[in-house]
Coordinates of C-alpha atoms in Angstrom, one line a residue:
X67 CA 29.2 -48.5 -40.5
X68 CA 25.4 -48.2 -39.6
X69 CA 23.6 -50.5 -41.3
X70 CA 19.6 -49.4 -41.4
X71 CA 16.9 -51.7 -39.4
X72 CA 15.7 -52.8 -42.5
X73 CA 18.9 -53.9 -43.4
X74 CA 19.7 -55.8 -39.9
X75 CA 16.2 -57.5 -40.4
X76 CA 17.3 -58.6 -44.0
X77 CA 20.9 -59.9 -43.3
X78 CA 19.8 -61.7 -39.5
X79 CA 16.9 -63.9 -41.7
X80 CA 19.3 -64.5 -44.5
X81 CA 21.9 -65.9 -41.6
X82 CA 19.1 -68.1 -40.0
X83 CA 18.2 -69.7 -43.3
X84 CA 22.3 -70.2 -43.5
X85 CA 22.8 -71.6 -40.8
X86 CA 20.6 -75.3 -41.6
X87 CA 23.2 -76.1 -43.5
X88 CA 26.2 -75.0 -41.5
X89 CA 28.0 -76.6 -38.3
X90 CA 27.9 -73.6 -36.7
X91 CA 24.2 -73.0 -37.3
X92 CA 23.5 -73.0 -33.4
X93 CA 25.5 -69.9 -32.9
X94 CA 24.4 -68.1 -36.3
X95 CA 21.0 -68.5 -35.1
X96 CA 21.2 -67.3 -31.9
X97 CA 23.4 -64.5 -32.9
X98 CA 21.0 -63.9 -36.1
X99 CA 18.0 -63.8 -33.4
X100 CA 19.8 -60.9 -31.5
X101 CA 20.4 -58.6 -34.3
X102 CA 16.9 -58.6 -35.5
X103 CA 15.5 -58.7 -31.9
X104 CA 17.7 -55.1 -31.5
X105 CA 16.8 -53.8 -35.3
X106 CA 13.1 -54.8 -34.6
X107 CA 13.8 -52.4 -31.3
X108 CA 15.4 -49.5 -33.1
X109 CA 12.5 -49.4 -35.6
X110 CA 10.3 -49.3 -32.7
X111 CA 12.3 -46.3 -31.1
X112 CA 12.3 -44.4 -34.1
X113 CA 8.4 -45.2 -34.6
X114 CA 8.5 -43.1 -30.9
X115 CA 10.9 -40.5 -31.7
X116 CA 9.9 -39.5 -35.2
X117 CA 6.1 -39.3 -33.9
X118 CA 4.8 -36.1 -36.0
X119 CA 1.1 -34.7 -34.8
X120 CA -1.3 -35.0 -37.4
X121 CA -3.3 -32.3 -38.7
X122 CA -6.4 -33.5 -36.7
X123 CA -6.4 -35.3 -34.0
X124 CA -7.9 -38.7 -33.5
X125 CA -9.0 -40.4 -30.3
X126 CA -7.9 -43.7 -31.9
X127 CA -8.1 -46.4 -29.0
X128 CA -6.6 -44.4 -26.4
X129 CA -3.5 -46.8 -25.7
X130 CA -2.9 -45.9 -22.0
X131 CA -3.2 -46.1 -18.8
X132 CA -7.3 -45.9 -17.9
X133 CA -7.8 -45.3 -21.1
X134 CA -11.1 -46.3 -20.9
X135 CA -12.1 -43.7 -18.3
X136 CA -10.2 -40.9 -20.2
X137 CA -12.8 -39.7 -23.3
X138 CA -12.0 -36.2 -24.9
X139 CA -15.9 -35.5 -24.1
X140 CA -18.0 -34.1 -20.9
X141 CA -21.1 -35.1 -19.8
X142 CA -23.3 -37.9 -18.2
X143 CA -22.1 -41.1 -19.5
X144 CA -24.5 -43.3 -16.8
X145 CA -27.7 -43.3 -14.9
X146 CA -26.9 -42.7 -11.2
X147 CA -28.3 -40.9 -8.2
X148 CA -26.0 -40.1 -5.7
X149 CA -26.8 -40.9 -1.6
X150 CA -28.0 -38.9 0.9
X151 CA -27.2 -38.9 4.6
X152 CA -28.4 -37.2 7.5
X153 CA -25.9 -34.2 7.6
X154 CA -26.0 -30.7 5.5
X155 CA -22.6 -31.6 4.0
X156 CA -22.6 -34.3 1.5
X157 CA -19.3 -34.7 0.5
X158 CA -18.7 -36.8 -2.8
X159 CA -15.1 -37.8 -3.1
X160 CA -12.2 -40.5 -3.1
X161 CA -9.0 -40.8 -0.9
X162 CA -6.7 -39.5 -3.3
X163 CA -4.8 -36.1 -2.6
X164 CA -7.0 -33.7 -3.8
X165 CA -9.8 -35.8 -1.7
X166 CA -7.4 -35.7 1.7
X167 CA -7.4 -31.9 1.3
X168 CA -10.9 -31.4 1.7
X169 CA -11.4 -34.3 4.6
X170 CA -8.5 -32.9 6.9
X171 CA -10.3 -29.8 6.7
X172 CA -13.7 -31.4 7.3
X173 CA -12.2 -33.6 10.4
X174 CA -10.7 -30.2 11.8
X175 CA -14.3 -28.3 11.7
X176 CA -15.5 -31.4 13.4
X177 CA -13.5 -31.3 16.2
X178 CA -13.4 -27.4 16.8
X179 CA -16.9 -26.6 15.8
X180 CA -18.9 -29.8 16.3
X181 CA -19.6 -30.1 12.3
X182 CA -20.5 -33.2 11.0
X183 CA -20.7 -35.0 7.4
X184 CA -21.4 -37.7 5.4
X185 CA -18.9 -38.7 3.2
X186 CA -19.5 -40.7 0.5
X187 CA -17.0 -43.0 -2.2
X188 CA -17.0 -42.2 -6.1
X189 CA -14.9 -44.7 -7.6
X190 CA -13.4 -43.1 -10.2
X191 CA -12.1 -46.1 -11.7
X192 CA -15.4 -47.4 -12.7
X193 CA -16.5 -44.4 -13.5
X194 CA -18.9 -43.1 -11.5
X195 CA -18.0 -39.5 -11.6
X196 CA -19.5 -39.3 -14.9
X197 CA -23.0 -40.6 -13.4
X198 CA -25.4 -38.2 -13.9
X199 CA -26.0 -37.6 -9.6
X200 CA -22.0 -36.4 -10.0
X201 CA -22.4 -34.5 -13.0
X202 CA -25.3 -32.3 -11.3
X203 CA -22.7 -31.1 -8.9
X204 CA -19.4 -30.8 -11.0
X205 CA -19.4 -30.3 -15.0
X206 CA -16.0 -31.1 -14.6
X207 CA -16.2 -35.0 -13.6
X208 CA -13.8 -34.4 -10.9
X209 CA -13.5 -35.4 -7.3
X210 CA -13.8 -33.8 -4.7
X211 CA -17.5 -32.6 -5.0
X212 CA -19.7 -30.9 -2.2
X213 CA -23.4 -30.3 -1.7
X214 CA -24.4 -28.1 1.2
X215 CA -28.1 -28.3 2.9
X216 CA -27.9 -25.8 5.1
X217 CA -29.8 -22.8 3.8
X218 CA -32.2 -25.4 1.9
X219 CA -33.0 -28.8 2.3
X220 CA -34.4 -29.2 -1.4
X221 CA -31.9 -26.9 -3.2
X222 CA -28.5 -27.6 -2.1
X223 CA -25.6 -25.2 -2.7
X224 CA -22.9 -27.4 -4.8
X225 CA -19.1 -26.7 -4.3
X226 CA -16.4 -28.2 -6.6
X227 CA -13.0 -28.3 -7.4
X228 CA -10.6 -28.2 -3.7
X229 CA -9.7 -25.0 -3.6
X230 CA -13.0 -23.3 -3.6
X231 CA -14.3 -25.8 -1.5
X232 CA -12.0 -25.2 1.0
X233 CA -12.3 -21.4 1.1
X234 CA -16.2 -22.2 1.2
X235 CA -15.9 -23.8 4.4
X236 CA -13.8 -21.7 6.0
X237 CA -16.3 -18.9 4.8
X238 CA -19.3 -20.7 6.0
X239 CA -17.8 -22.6 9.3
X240 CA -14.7 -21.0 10.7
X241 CA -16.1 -18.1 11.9
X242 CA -12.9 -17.9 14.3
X243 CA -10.8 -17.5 11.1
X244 CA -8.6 -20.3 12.5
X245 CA -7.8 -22.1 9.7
X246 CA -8.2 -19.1 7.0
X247 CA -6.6 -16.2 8.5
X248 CA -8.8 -13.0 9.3
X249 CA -5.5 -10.8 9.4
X250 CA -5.3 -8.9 5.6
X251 CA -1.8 -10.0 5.4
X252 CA -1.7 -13.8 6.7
X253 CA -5.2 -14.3 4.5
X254 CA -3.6 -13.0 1.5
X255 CA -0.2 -15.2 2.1
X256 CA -2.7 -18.4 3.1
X257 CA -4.7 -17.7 -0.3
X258 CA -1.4 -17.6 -2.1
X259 CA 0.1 -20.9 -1.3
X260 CA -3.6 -22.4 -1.8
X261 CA -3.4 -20.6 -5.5
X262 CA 0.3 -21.9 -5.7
X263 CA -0.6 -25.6 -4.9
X264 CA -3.7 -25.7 -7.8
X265 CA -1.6 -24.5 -10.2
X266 CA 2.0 -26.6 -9.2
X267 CA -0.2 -30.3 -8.7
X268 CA -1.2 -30.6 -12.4
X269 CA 3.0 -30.6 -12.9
X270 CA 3.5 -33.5 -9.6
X271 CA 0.6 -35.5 -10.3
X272 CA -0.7 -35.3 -14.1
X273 CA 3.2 -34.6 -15.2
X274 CA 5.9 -36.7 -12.9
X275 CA 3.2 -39.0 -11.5
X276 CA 1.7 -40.1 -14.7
X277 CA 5.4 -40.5 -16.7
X278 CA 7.2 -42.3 -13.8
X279 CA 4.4 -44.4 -12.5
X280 CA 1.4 -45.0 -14.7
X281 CA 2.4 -44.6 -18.4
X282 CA 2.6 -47.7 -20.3
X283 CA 6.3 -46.8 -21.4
X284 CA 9.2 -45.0 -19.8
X285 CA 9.5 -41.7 -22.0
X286 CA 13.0 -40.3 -20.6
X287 CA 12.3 -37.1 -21.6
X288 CA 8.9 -36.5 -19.8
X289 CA 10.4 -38.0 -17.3
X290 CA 13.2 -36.1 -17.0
X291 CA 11.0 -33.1 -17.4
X292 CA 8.5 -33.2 -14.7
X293 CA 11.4 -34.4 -12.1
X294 CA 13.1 -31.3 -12.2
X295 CA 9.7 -29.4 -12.5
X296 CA 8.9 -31.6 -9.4
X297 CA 12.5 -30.7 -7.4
X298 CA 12.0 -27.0 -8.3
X299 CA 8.4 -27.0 -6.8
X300 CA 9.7 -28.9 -3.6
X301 CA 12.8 -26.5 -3.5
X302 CA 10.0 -23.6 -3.4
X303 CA 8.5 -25.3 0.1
X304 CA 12.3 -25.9 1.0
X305 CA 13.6 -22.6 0.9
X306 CA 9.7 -21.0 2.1
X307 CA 10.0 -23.0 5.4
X308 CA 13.3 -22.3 6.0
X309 CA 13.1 -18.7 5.5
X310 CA 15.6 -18.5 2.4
X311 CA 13.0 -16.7 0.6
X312 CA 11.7 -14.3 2.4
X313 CA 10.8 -11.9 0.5
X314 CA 7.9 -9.6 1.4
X315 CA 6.2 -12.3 3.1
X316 CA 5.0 -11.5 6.7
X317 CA 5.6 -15.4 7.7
X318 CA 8.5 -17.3 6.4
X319 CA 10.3 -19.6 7.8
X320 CA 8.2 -22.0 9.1
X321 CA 7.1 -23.9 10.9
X322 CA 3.5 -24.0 8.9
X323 CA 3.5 -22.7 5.6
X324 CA 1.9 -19.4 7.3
X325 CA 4.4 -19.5 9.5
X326 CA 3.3 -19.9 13.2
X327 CA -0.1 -20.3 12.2
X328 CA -1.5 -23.8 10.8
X329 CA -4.1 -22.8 7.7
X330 CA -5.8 -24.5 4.6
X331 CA -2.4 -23.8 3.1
X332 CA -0.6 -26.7 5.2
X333 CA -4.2 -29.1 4.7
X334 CA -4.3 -28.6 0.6
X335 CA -0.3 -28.7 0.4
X336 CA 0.4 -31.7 2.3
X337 CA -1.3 -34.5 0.5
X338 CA 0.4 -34.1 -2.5
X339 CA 4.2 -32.6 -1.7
X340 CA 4.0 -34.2 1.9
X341 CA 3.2 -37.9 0.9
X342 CA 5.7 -37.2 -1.6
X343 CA 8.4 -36.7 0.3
X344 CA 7.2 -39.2 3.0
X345 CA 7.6 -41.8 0.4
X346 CA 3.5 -43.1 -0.1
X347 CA 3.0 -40.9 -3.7
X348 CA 4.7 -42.7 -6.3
X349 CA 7.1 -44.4 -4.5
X350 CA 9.4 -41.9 -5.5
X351 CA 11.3 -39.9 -2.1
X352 CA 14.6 -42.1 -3.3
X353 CA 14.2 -41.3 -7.0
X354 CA 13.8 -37.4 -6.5
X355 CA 16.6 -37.7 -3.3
X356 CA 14.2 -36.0 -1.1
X357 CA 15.5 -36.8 2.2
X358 CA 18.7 -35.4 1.8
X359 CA 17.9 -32.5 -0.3
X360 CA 14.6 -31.0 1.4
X361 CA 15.2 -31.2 5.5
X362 CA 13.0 -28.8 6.4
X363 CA 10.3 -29.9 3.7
X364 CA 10.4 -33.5 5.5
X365 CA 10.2 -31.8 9.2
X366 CA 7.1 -29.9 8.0
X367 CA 5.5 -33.3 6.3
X368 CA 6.4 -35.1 9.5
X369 CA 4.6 -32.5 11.8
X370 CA 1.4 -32.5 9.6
X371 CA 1.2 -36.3 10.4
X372 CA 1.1 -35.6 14.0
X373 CA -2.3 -34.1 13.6
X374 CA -5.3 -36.5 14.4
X375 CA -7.1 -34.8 11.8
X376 CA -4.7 -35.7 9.0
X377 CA -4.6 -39.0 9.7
X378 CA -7.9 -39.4 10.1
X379 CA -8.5 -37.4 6.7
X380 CA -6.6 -39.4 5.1
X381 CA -8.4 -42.3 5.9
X382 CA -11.5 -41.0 4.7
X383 CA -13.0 -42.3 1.2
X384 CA -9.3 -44.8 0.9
X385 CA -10.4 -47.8 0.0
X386 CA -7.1 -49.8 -1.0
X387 CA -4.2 -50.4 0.9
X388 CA -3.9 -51.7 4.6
X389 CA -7.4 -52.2 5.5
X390 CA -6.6 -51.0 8.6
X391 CA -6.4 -47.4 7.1
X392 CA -9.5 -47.6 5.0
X393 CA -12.6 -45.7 5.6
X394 CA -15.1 -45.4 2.4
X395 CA -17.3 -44.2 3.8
X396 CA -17.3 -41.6 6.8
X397 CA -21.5 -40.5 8.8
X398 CA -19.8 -40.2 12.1
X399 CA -16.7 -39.6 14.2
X400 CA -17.6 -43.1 15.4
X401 CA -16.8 -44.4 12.3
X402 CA -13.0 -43.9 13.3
X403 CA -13.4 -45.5 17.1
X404 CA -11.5 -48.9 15.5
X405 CA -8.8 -47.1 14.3
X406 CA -8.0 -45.0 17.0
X407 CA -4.9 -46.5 17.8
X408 CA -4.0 -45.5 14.2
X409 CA -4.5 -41.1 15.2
X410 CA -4.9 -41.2 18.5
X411 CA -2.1 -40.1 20.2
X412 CA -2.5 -41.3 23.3
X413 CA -3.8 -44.5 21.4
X414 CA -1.0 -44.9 19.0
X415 CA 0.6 -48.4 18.6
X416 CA 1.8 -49.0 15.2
X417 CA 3.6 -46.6 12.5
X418 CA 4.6 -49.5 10.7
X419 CA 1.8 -49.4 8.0
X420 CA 1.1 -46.0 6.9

């Protein structure tokens, strides 16, 4: 026997006014208390579960997480002029993954070519990439952003979204084609995985990362649904680097994503699937079982934060965690000369905070 919520409710009240009168009015009260505690719960879950769409939708409070920040509409929502440094790159961004992509490659063009920027922080939490400065560069109210000076001082070339801003700096300064192959091959492989990452993140980040760490309730389903979405992207990387999956691809098997060659492919890969499995995105490496699953995922990850450049580019535009590994704002490579025994390796002294 069943008995509806409703029901539960009904008889649990009906026990509570009973039990004044009765000597064992202590117990039927408590025990009263628990069955409508766990009807009150099941109407609750079926409130969830029986959720049907309406015929039109309605933007009615937006009960979740930044809420506030997340409108179904584009558009300038404030009045605010962006900065201007010295340099012909004015990069606009935060220190979240799809900001690290752009600043590793920016802090690699700095030490091979001499290329400098200013780097600027758009808190996205208050807002600010819907001020109307940001907006003038990217429609799309999304960090990173880029304006480049170069040709004209007065009328900047903007750049948004990572992807194209990557393969817009490698265009306009790598003419060695060192971090965007020149070979026909290796540049189509490196634009693949670069292709593959922009379409797999939206499934790690706006599906996994959203249900398992920021939603206001735990929705087993979603949940469950962007783990093994997550697992199956990660076993991709696994079996790419180990050469499982070869394929027709002239550079499988590691020990870069291109192979022997280190590329934009490794730079806009890492800060999403290599934090992951390093255990700083979501907190998340034991939930998804990572470091027994994907060995050669984790040796690749593990490499990448060898680099100076990744660490320093991931430093760039952070402005939470240990303070030690914050950088809002980046004008110079001076700006890193108090961290250096954070990416220095010849400086290196603590890998406890990371």
């Amino acid at each position: 026997f069943h008995p509806s919520p409703v029901t539960a409710i009904t008889c649990s009240l009906l026990a509570l006014t009973m039990s004044a009168n009765n000597k064992k009015g202590i117990l039927a009260t408590v025990g009263a208390i628990g069955v409508a505690a766990g009807a009150l719960g099941t109407l609750l879950y079926q409130k969830m579960t029986k959720y049907k769409p309406p015929k039109k939708w309605d933007d009615n409070g937006r009960g979740y997480a930044y809420g506030g920040m997340n409108q179904p509409t584009a558009g300038v929502r404030s009045k605010q002029e962006l900065k201007k440094g010295k340099h012909a790159l004015q990069l606009y961004s935060l220190g979240t993954p799809n900001g690290v992509k752009i600043t590793i490659l920016l802090e690699e063009l700095s030490d091979e070519y001499k290329i400098q920027y200013d780097a600027w922080l758009i808190r996205i939490s208050k807002s600010e990439q819907f001020g109307s400065g940001f907006v003038d560069i990217n429609p799309n109210s999304k960090i990173p952003a880029l304006l480049d000076y170069t040709e004209d001082d007065t009328k900047p070339i903007r750049v948004f979204e990572s992807a194209s801003i990557m393969l817009y700096l490698c265009e306009h300064y790598d003419p060695k084609g060192l971090f965007l192959p020149k070979d026909s091959a290796l540049k189509a492989e490196c634009i693949n995985w670069v292709m593959w990452a922009i379409g797999a993140a939206p499934y790690l980040g706006g599906g996994f990362g959203h249900f398992y760490n920021y939603a206001p309730i735990k929705i087993k389903y979603a949940i469950d649904r962007f783990s093994m979405e997550s697992k199956r992207q990660l076993d991709v990387l696994e079996k790419h680097l180990s050469g499982e999956l070869k394929g027709f691809s002239p550079c499988s098997g590691g020990p870069y994503i291109c192979g022997e060659k280190y590329t934009i492919a490794d730079m806009i890969i890492w800060p999403w699937w290599g934090n992951l499995v390093l255990g700083r995105l979501y907190s998340a490496a034991s939930f998804l079982d990572v470091e027994n699953t994907y060995p050669h995922v984790m040796k690749w990850a593990k490499m990448m934060w060898e680099r100076p450049q990744v660490r320093r580019g991931r430093m760039v535009n952070r402005a939470w965690g240990d303070k030690e590994w914050q950088l809002p704002e980046r004008h110079s490579p001076e700006d890193f000369e108090k961290s250096r025994n954070l990416w220095d390796p010849a400086k290196r002294t603590d890998e406890s905070k990371q």
